């Protein structure tokens, strides 16, 4: 279990470093859905020579970057309801067709935030159990995408681990997460536990174990 | 006599609305949201409504305004939380409105199913989560799925871009969203459009919603822009 | 039961007369699917002032008449695979969307041929039980259309009744037929039996009963 | 590096085909029928195939030719009878080929279901008929329905009109038919098109099959016209 003294002692990777690690793992020509919030910056870190096609739940394939102020079209928005653009080769479709792309297993990767990820790959990211329940497309994405990547801080603001033996919050999906990218490590979900495939250069495996509720191994 | 689904007045559009009706409301965010039809529904005064939509309204405009008028008994949607939401949270926190949360893709597919004669289908979405509670579970190819039932409606409120008098519709960019499938699922679909063209100007290859799914059309060539209306503090009525 | 002596004794309505009776019962602005074969001629008998929209299973709404020889486009065909045209206000769609129109209850009327129709409204029109079984869209149409009209000869070439107490051939649908238009009568399927709502001027109700296997009444 | 799904040779298109594969073949009648890909499959020689299509081929061209080569173990279709059918009836009457008859709408919906993550759905089509035999029955709103399962495929063979290098497709008139949904249902969809355009010439509002459902494309700008080929007595190979 975590020692609360460790909270924020060692500084982890910043968001752009995490995003860049994710971007490096998205192969050329893959179809990708980036969750609202932190995952959106992944698109800024794609290596030269790779073409990635971004999908947005609201019927947009081939999503481009944020428009300039004078190019904003309120009929061209993303799943976060923010103005976006469409790239050549993109297309529009209705919501059922858009979710056929997700639910039918056609999206190669989705990248989502997390409140908790369990050692079995369970994900909780839609509800704290309080307030107005709102799920959006998260449950469809984790059930349908070929690979579910989680981009998250390793510990909560309160200093609690987000990678846990068992999720305590309502699940978004059970056994759905393939890989977690945190500020301290890149971790695959395996039958043997949290397998560390990349670790922050400033920490030890013991440190990582200490901030993780569940067995980590190299 | 020629087929002509175009009406002149919002009141004609809404003449068959009744208390207790189930109404689908198209749009995702404000893109494709039929604000003028919703304001017409406030004027109409029908109550005890069930609304099926992706969201639960922003500010006191459109769906937000309708909910604020306490005309809505229940909302079925994927995402009732919104930075600009006022009326739904108020009523919800006072237990004055019911909420059924449905994953966005399941919502879309349940709507399409209703329009396609499919009373129920299996899906992997929400398996193992609280939203699967009480739902029949079945295994296909060693994977668990739950049974989801079709979502039917009496009316669909839709905003399209262009229509002809047969009801052939096209939409603008991501304003398409739920609108085409809601036209399929409702007994009567009511469409506000920006532009009306002659049928021989409709390209049959480009029609998104064929006229068979459309019942009444009204031209609203300069619809309210929700973002601006909320910024300007608009309150309807 | 039928007396075989009656075979062909009284001449019934011809095809065009039957088609015209069906055409008169299709209201203005209705969406109609006409089955391959005899039902196709119904479209030639629509009264002035009515606009009917024809649907063809292969993704064509707003089907128009047969083209002239020099206007034939082999990519514009009907469910019978014959060249057709499309009228202004028509549209194309894919097969799943086209059958959503049928199966979702959006087609107001379909008109189909029959081998047998039972007093309960069961229809057999796809298989004699011999040869290569082939069903096409018939089962979808009878299950999905709001009103299923049957256009048929009252008796078979062998002189047997087609309106029967129980179908002997494989069903297309159970309890699906609304109304039968034969060369001798127009008959509604009701709980009480075959209700005659129009009868050939040259026959009596006894004659009609004699060529029908099941109670007919006025 | 740019995404480019366009291939130069039919052999490249078919490089991953294997014996025992399930292949969806688009087209309704000859409209949208991928004859050149089917002839490529004859040259390829893969056998023991399951074909999912609306029909079972005409003459000794395209699907009719493939069946004549005895490369097909089973056909799943709605209508295997045809005035011009030669090879399927021959094999069928000799019990050399299997047939699964599926109502046309159920066939289309089972294909779409596979592409949409729906392992099974309920339908009223075929209830009370011999084609409902062995199928699970369930009542919704006092009406009987049967359970139909998704139809998956390893490959889809499709003929489209225009493509760009991303695989965005449009079709010509009723040549659309089963093609778009088959692209969704197959692990790999192989497309022959008449014309290839630059992506910036693709109108995103008019795309019928988005590139995500397309894997390989080949340009066949002057495809065989089945009707003419059969009239002229063409026999492939």
PDB file of C-alpha atoms in Angstrom, chain A residues 28-29 31 49-51 53 61 86 88-92 96-97 100-101 103-104 106-107, chain D residues 1-3 5 112 115-117 164-166 168 184 199-200 204-205 207 210-213:
ATOM      1  CA  UNK A  28       0.599   4.483 -39.034  1.00  0.00           C
ATOM      2  CA  UNK A  29      -2.865   4.360 -40.624  1.00  0.00           C
ATOM      3  CA  UNK A  31      -8.194   4.732 -36.568  1.00  0.00           C
ATOM      4  CA  UNK A  49       5.542  10.154 -41.399  1.00  0.00           C
ATOM      5  CA  UNK A  50       2.606   8.619 -39.598  1.00  0.00           C
ATOM      6  CA  UNK A  51      -0.962   9.346 -40.633  1.00  0.00           C
ATOM      7  CA  UNK A  53      -7.322   9.096 -38.575  1.00  0.00           C
ATOM      8  CA  UNK A  61     -14.244  10.572 -39.122  1.00  0.00           C
ATOM      9  CA  UNK A  86     -12.346  17.987 -40.886  1.00  0.00           C
ATOM     10  CA  UNK A  88      -9.384  15.768 -46.618  1.00  0.00           C
ATOM     11  CA  UNK A  89     -10.640  12.189 -46.790  1.00  0.00           C
ATOM     12  CA  UNK A  90     -12.886  12.718 -43.780  1.00  0.00           C
ATOM     13  CA  UNK A  91     -16.600  12.041 -43.692  1.00  0.00           C
ATOM     14  CA  UNK A  92     -19.775  12.645 -41.711  1.00  0.00           C
ATOM     15  CA  UNK A  96     -25.828   4.896 -35.228  1.00  0.00           C
ATOM     16  CA  UNK A  97     -23.275   4.569 -38.024  1.00  0.00           C
ATOM     17  CA  UNK A 100     -21.131   1.016 -35.454  1.00  0.00           C
ATOM     18  CA  UNK A 101     -17.522   2.054 -36.016  1.00  0.00           C
ATOM     19  CA  UNK A 103     -19.117  -1.066 -31.273  1.00  0.00           C
ATOM     20  CA  UNK A 104     -18.320  -3.121 -34.376  1.00  0.00           C
ATOM     21  CA  UNK A 106     -13.412  -0.874 -36.257  1.00  0.00           C
ATOM     22  CA  UNK A 107     -11.653   1.675 -34.022  1.00  0.00           C
TER      23      UNK A 107
ATOM     24  CA  UNK D   1       3.979   8.322 -45.423  1.00  0.00           C
ATOM     25  CA  UNK D   2       0.406   8.688 -46.609  1.00  0.00           C
ATOM     26  CA  UNK D   3      -2.409   6.240 -46.156  1.00  0.00           C
ATOM     27  CA  UNK D   5      -5.224   1.520 -49.818  1.00  0.00           C
ATOM     28  CA  UNK D 112     -25.179  -4.951 -40.624  1.00  0.00           C
ATOM     29  CA  UNK D 115     -20.457  -4.787 -38.586  1.00  0.00           C
ATOM     30  CA  UNK D 116     -22.069  -3.020 -35.650  1.00  0.00           C
ATOM     31  CA  UNK D 117     -21.094  -5.270 -32.754  1.00  0.00           C
ATOM     32  CA  UNK D 164     -10.203   7.873 -52.739  1.00  0.00           C
ATOM     33  CA  UNK D 165      -7.000   6.428 -51.291  1.00  0.00           C
ATOM     34  CA  UNK D 166      -8.510   6.420 -47.778  1.00  0.00           C
ATOM     35  CA  UNK D 168     -14.133   6.479 -48.971  1.00  0.00           C
ATOM     36  CA  UNK D 184     -18.795  -3.194 -42.374  1.00  0.00           C
ATOM     37  CA  UNK D 199      -9.168  12.850 -51.131  1.00  0.00           C
ATOM     38  CA  UNK D 200      -9.746  16.593 -51.294  1.00  0.00           C
ATOM     39  CA  UNK D 204     -17.458  14.419 -46.651  1.00  0.00           C
ATOM     40  CA  UNK D 205     -21.258  14.828 -46.719  1.00  0.00           C
ATOM     41  CA  UNK D 207     -19.483   9.496 -48.554  1.00  0.00           C
ATOM     42  CA  UNK D 210     -16.269   5.681 -44.923  1.00  0.00           C
ATOM     43  CA  UNK D 211     -12.697   4.505 -45.351  1.00  0.00           C
ATOM     44  CA  UNK D 212     -12.609   2.841 -41.939  1.00  0.00           C
ATOM     45  CA  UNK D 213     -14.596  -0.041 -43.446  1.00  0.00           C
TER      46      UNK D 213
END
